[in-house]
Structure formats: C-alpha cells, structure tokens
Amino acid sequence: MIVNERQTEEGLLVAVCDSDVLGETFETDAVSLTVNEEFYGGDEVEESAVIDSLARADIANIVGTRAVELAIEEGFIDEANVLEVGETRHAQLLRMY
C-alpha cells in the first residue's frame, strides 16, 4: 500500500491507496474518483505502517479494496460508510475532537 502524510490547518491528512490503483480513475453514475500521484503518491509501506498512520490521522482518504478492508478490520472505518466506486472501494475518516 502507498501512504502519503501531510500536515494541514485541520491536522494530519493521510492518503492511503492500494499500489495497483495509483493513477487509475474509477466511476459510477454519480461519482468519479481519480487516484492521482499528486494526492495519493507517497511511500510504499507494510500494513503495520498504514495502521500507524491511520491511528494518528485527523483526516484520511482511503482507496482500494485491501486498504479499505484493513481500515475496517482495524476499526477506523465502519463498513456502512464505504463507497463502491467502479471496481474499487473508497472511505474517508474525519476525527472530531
């Protein structure tokens, strides 16, 4: 998986995607999602590093079947809040303090 972390005014923004979806565009009738290098590009990491990043994230965007599954397994995302976009899955995390 690929992780990109950046500090924003709202806190730590983490973008996570499966390696095989980077550069791809997924569409449904209502949604188009492009997994572009500028936003999602970063370091290829092991699942444990993804979990660490998501644990520290204030905001996260997660794309890809395995990345979203991992976020669900680890309790960061509720399955009911996952979008099916074309042939992939997408979820967002926002922590409110």
PDB file of C-alpha atoms in Angstrom:
ATOM      1  CA  MET A   1       0.000   0.000   0.000  1.00  0.00           C
ATOM      2  CA  ILE A   2       1.030   3.591  -0.501  1.00  0.00           C
ATOM      3  CA  VAL A   3       0.790   6.212   2.242  1.00  0.00           C
ATOM      4  CA  ASN A   4       1.139   9.980   1.943  1.00  0.00           C
ATOM      5  CA  GLU A   5       1.071  12.125   5.097  1.00  0.00           C
ATOM      6  CA  ARG A   6       0.906  15.908   5.219  1.00  0.00           C
ATOM      7  CA  GLN A   7       0.168  18.499   7.865  1.00  0.00           C
ATOM      8  CA  THR A   8      -2.763  20.810   7.121  1.00  0.00           C
ATOM      9  CA  GLU A   9      -4.546  23.518   9.079  1.00  0.00           C
ATOM     10  CA  GLU A  10      -7.076  20.840  10.061  1.00  0.00           C
ATOM     11  CA  GLY A  11      -4.403  18.400  11.288  1.00  0.00           C
ATOM     12  CA  LEU A  12      -2.650  15.359   9.873  1.00  0.00           C
ATOM     13  CA  LEU A  13      -4.060  14.342   6.475  1.00  0.00           C
ATOM     14  CA  VAL A  14      -3.310  10.759   5.482  1.00  0.00           C
ATOM     15  CA  ALA A  15      -3.944   9.402   1.982  1.00  0.00           C
ATOM     16  CA  VAL A  16      -3.767   5.622   1.599  1.00  0.00           C
ATOM     17  CA  CYS A  17      -4.248   3.547  -1.530  1.00  0.00           C
ATOM     18  CA  ASP A  18      -3.581   0.076  -2.824  1.00  0.00           C
ATOM     19  CA  SER A  19      -0.475   0.153  -5.016  1.00  0.00           C
ATOM     20  CA  ASP A  20      -2.375  -1.116  -8.056  1.00  0.00           C
ATOM     21  CA  VAL A  21      -4.942   1.715  -8.067  1.00  0.00           C
ATOM     22  CA  LEU A  22      -2.485   4.641  -8.171  1.00  0.00           C
ATOM     23  CA  GLY A  23      -3.026   6.508 -11.431  1.00  0.00           C
ATOM     24  CA  GLU A  24      -6.407   4.883 -12.090  1.00  0.00           C
ATOM     25  CA  THR A  25      -9.845   6.502 -12.432  1.00  0.00           C
ATOM     26  CA  PHE A  26     -12.978   4.794 -11.129  1.00  0.00           C
ATOM     27  CA  GLU A  27     -16.524   5.863 -11.936  1.00  0.00           C
ATOM     28  CA  THR A  28     -20.157   5.271 -11.137  1.00  0.00           C
ATOM     29  CA  ASP A  29     -23.125   7.237 -12.449  1.00  0.00           C
ATOM     30  CA  ALA A  30     -22.762   9.789  -9.646  1.00  0.00           C
ATOM     31  CA  VAL A  31     -19.054   9.698  -8.731  1.00  0.00           C
ATOM     32  CA  SER A  32     -15.697   9.877 -10.481  1.00  0.00           C
ATOM     33  CA  LEU A  33     -12.581   9.163  -8.424  1.00  0.00           C
ATOM     34  CA  THR A  34      -9.068   9.641  -9.776  1.00  0.00           C
ATOM     35  CA  VAL A  35      -6.296   8.233  -7.615  1.00  0.00           C
ATOM     36  CA  ASN A  36      -3.656  10.722  -8.703  1.00  0.00           C
ATOM     37  CA  GLU A  37       0.041  10.747  -7.847  1.00  0.00           C
ATOM     38  CA  GLU A  38      -0.085  14.310  -6.518  1.00  0.00           C
ATOM     39  CA  PHE A  39      -2.501  13.436  -3.707  1.00  0.00           C
ATOM     40  CA  TYR A  40      -2.023   9.698  -3.118  1.00  0.00           C
ATOM     41  CA  GLY A  41       1.599   9.241  -4.175  1.00  0.00           C
ATOM     42  CA  GLY A  42       3.980   8.511  -1.339  1.00  0.00           C
ATOM     43  CA  ASP A  43       5.865   5.677   0.259  1.00  0.00           C
ATOM     44  CA  GLU A  44       5.096   2.011  -0.340  1.00  0.00           C
ATOM     45  CA  VAL A  45       4.719   0.552   3.158  1.00  0.00           C
ATOM     46  CA  GLU A  46       3.691  -2.550   5.068  1.00  0.00           C
ATOM     47  CA  GLU A  47       0.217  -2.838   6.584  1.00  0.00           C
ATOM     48  CA  SER A  48       1.563  -2.059  10.073  1.00  0.00           C
ATOM     49  CA  ALA A  49       2.735   1.365   8.858  1.00  0.00           C
ATOM     50  CA  VAL A  50      -0.690   2.031   7.316  1.00  0.00           C
ATOM     51  CA  ILE A  51      -2.311   1.211  10.659  1.00  0.00           C
ATOM     52  CA  ASP A  52       0.100   3.572  12.444  1.00  0.00           C
ATOM     53  CA  SER A  53      -0.651   6.400  10.006  1.00  0.00           C
ATOM     54  CA  LEU A  54      -4.408   5.933  10.280  1.00  0.00           C
ATOM     55  CA  ALA A  55      -4.160   5.877  14.084  1.00  0.00           C
ATOM     56  CA  ARG A  56      -2.517   9.327  14.003  1.00  0.00           C
ATOM     57  CA  ALA A  57      -4.687  10.799  11.231  1.00  0.00           C
ATOM     58  CA  ASP A  58      -7.129  13.626  11.800  1.00  0.00           C
ATOM     59  CA  ILE A  59      -8.390  13.214   8.223  1.00  0.00           C
ATOM     60  CA  ALA A  60      -7.867  10.232   5.921  1.00  0.00           C
ATOM     61  CA  ASN A  61      -8.782   9.284   2.374  1.00  0.00           C
ATOM     62  CA  ILE A  62      -8.544   5.575   1.673  1.00  0.00           C
ATOM     63  CA  VAL A  63      -8.861   3.945  -1.756  1.00  0.00           C
ATOM     64  CA  GLY A  64      -8.552   0.340  -2.834  1.00  0.00           C
ATOM     65  CA  THR A  65     -10.126  -2.913  -1.798  1.00  0.00           C
ATOM     66  CA  ARG A  66      -7.341  -4.036   0.560  1.00  0.00           C
ATOM     67  CA  ALA A  67      -6.684  -0.577   2.057  1.00  0.00           C
ATOM     68  CA  VAL A  68     -10.366  -0.118   2.890  1.00  0.00           C
ATOM     69  CA  GLU A  69     -10.636  -3.679   4.244  1.00  0.00           C
ATOM     70  CA  LEU A  70      -7.665  -3.022   6.531  1.00  0.00           C
ATOM     71  CA  ALA A  71      -9.222   0.223   7.790  1.00  0.00           C
ATOM     72  CA  ILE A  72     -12.440  -1.679   8.570  1.00  0.00           C
ATOM     73  CA  GLU A  73     -10.595  -4.579  10.255  1.00  0.00           C
ATOM     74  CA  GLU A  74      -8.691  -2.146  12.483  1.00  0.00           C
ATOM     75  CA  GLY A  75     -11.833  -0.213  13.458  1.00  0.00           C
ATOM     76  CA  PHE A  76     -11.051   3.072  11.705  1.00  0.00           C
ATOM     77  CA  ILE A  77     -13.942   2.806   9.226  1.00  0.00           C
ATOM     78  CA  ASP A  78     -17.454   1.387   9.534  1.00  0.00           C
ATOM     79  CA  GLU A  79     -18.387  -0.885   6.629  1.00  0.00           C
ATOM     80  CA  ALA A  80     -21.684   1.011   6.226  1.00  0.00           C
ATOM     81  CA  ASN A  81     -19.748   4.173   5.310  1.00  0.00           C
ATOM     82  CA  VAL A  82     -17.747   2.675   2.434  1.00  0.00           C
ATOM     83  CA  LEU A  83     -18.451   3.714  -1.146  1.00  0.00           C
ATOM     84  CA  GLU A  84     -18.204   1.302  -4.050  1.00  0.00           C
ATOM     85  CA  VAL A  85     -16.757   3.346  -6.923  1.00  0.00           C
ATOM     86  CA  GLY A  86     -16.484   1.314 -10.080  1.00  0.00           C
ATOM     87  CA  GLU A  87     -14.194  -1.609  -9.347  1.00  0.00           C
ATOM     88  CA  THR A  88     -12.741  -0.243  -6.117  1.00  0.00           C
ATOM     89  CA  ARG A  89     -13.734   0.971  -2.666  1.00  0.00           C
ATOM     90  CA  HIS A  90     -13.334   4.401  -1.075  1.00  0.00           C
ATOM     91  CA  ALA A  91     -13.690   5.628   2.500  1.00  0.00           C
ATOM     92  CA  GLN A  92     -12.974   8.830   4.372  1.00  0.00           C
ATOM     93  CA  LEU A  93     -12.122   9.376   8.011  1.00  0.00           C
ATOM     94  CA  LEU A  94     -12.626  12.603   9.952  1.00  0.00           C
ATOM     95  CA  ARG A  95     -11.832  12.748  13.659  1.00  0.00           C
ATOM     96  CA  MET A  96     -13.703  15.391  15.575  1.00  0.00           C
ATOM     97  CA  TYR A  97     -12.351  16.378  18.957  1.00  0.00           C
TER      98      TYR A  97
END
